[in-house]
Amino acid sequence: MKQAVRSSCALVGLMLVFGALTVVLAQTPSATPDPFVIQLTSSPALFRSSAGDISANGRFVVFESNGDVSTEKTPARNNADGNREIFLADYAQRRIFQITNTKNVPKAAASPSPTPTPSPTPTPSPTPSPAPTPADPTQIQIEISNNAPMITLAPELNGSNRRVYYIVFTSNAPHPANFDGVDAGGALAADGNQELWLYQLPEVADVDLSAGLDLPLQNLAIDANFSQLTNTPASRVPTPGATGVFPFVAVDNRDPAISDNGDIITFISTRNLVTAVGNADANPELFFFNRNTSTIVQATNTLSTSSGSTIFPVFQSNPSLSADGSVVAFISNANLVGTNDDGAGRGNAEVYVADFGGSSMTNIRQVTRTRVDAFVSTVNVLSPGRRLSRNGAYIAFESLAADPKANSSTNEPFLGIFVYTVATDTFNLVGSRATQFPGDINHLPTFTDYNGSLNPGTLVFASALNFRPDGTFPPMAQASEGLNVNNVSQLFATQLPISSSNTFTRLTNNPVGSTFGGTRPLASETKKRIVFSLGGTELGGGNSDGSSELFYLLTPEVISSSSVALQFFTGASAFPVPTVSPSPSPSPSPSPSPSPTPTPSPSPSPATAAPGLAPGELAIVRNESEDFAPSNVTASGGSEISRSPFLPVELNGVSVSLNGAAAGLYFVGNSPRQITFVVPIGVPAGTAAVVINNNGRQFRTFINIVPVQPDIFSSTGDAGGRAIVFNVTNPMARTGEPFQVKSLNQDGELVTTVLEVSLTGVRFATTGEVTVTIGTTGISGSAITFVGPNRDMPGFDLLTFTLPESLAGAGDVPIVVTVMKSGTNFTSRPTTTAPHITIDP
């Protein structure tokens, strides 16, 4: 979460509270899978996190970011300087590790002013520090960056029944584990090339991700585990940044890809890495690194063509490997097999596939056979990443060609998705391509749903088109027949092999304004677990500034649907929250009451809202007839500071979402039949669809989301009881009731007593909006000193205030918290059922 907060202690034992049940009817399931989206990163505006790769089991996500997004921060390992670093998100540990730790080489500091005028009395600012901003390019002498990470999908189990994963990436740091930005001896200034690096993770045991168990911390960022694979002179030395000019660093080694167990790595380089073959003309050639023999193999050897004084560069790019590294797909404009020549010695960018036996590349085949027309400069797009299926049988790419093997300049205006079957040398167009301006976003297709033979069953891709389930487009008048009426960037899936009877499914439900910004969907071995990057919108996880963040998409299987009635409660005192009928469209402004009656005109007395659930609130859902899980499970290790996600979003095979945003879970069980969860912090006010997936059995209903819903923790976990309040006048000696209006502070002085209330539902309240009523005395204004979340315990909030002397001798009295938002009062339990505190003379 991107705001300054304060934390203190609260009572974990109050998470499981009880209450009455009310019968309601469940709603009809959606025609598309319900997404459970988890926001993994949270960085300030202008910073960017970009997905790189995901392991086959969905546990590890490797990505690059210039934000300080790791959960495991130490003084020596953070990204406060804003370099592009490699990070690893471990979904099982719910932690993010910063793998690389580097700094730019700065320009020499300007000489200080000869007559500085110091401030006579430095005074600390009472305001929070300004939000960080990316590094200023004009102050960079040599930019240091770490790029294009890819992880081994599924390394084999070793003798200890554990797996050793590898991450391949490029970096121009002398050592990416730790580089302080000091160019000792000027070596970087003379070179500074991007080189290929390999990072070895500590061995890890397999984990059931759906169980949501809290694992002991295993540090996955080990400085000694880096290996440099290339060491080459740069084609051009680095140049510094200046006004309007970004710093330059040569990227002569790039586009790395790695086999499932890390034995084979392929990449592109312009350097002369194998002198026996040679690359004196510095063409981008395809290379392999065999980790078992530590040898580099140059797979292509091409020459640029020329016509008079014009040189036409030849290149290879974006290789993709099969699981064992024996098959490679890549794109090239070279005439590698004698069929890529326009008649003037120039070739189009074509897709190729070949075999690799560990020491040489053989059996090179040209997959596409296309020509450019008068309007385009290239026809085929093979994007970076995993475009070759793990069994080497299929290639997913994009093309303007009407027929990618016709060797014709008959091209369409917009890219279509094709799946190429290697064994039969055949292509299949996936659905329909765009037919009118502005076309579509890059589709970046990839394979998933692998069987035991590593044969994929599903193709996943991005699109902003309004596909029908059959892959066609409805006419404008029947746009509602499509799966993406608003033409928003979404993720789609369809079956393999591609045929006219395939069904298209929309996997995400992104709101208007979502942008993929060139990032790609990354699928695990099943479409249940997919990662993507997204900017410009809020998906419920707390991205109010629209930064490009990393998201984990969970799509659990639905085996059956339940019609059991669900009842919701606030999580501190089990105050009932009614379910509601779905709204035709969510209201952008707070609409706390589910009643269809018109909102009354403003009056001097603010309206009091009906109970709802607020973003970030601890909440409970129960039912009276079906178990929510095979057994009772309570989560531990919840934290907004050291965990991502804050809490498990899968617990004993159970997940909960509100408007597609996955909720953090504290408890799921069958005795009681209850789930205790935290409402996602970015869910907007209005009617929210609630979906519960219990190991394949799905529950659905709707509840009302309100901006705030105060609920004070009670000793009974229900109506009445004692309010969970502490005297924090001396924070080192917190005490419970009875309270006095004057207390000793930590300096031993008798001052006005400060009380701290443990509550939920006020995460987004401000002190000026809060009134605390004790008995009949209202406390507000400057007497309210803090309100906000306890970041050590997601879903638990804190409120502190000073006691007025007029409450001396009040005795046993109820305490009520009211928050006024937009002229509406949102109130905790009324006086008749509110918890009490005791104030003595």
Short mmCIF file of C-alpha atoms in Angstrom, two decimals, residues 303-314 341-346:
data_model
loop_
_atom_site.label_atom_id
_atom_site.label_comp_id
_atom_site.label_asym_id
_atom_site.label_seq_id
_atom_site.Cartn_x
_atom_site.Cartn_y
_atom_site.Cartn_z
CA LEU A 303 26.65 -11.80 -43.57
CA SER A 304 24.93 -8.49 -44.14
CA THR A 305 23.97 -7.75 -47.73
CA SER A 306 24.53 -4.55 -49.66
CA SER A 307 23.33 -2.74 -52.74
CA GLY A 308 25.75 -0.05 -53.85
CA SER A 309 26.55 2.00 -50.78
CA THR A 310 23.47 0.75 -48.88
CA ILE A 311 24.01 -2.03 -46.33
CA PHE A 312 21.08 -4.26 -45.36
CA PRO A 313 21.80 -5.70 -41.93
CA VAL A 314 21.05 -9.35 -41.25
CA ASP A 341 15.66 -14.10 -50.86
CA ASP A 342 13.55 -11.40 -52.49
CA GLY A 343 15.64 -11.68 -55.62
CA ALA A 344 17.99 -8.87 -54.64
CA GLY A 345 19.88 -10.73 -51.96
CA ARG A 346 17.63 -9.56 -49.13
#
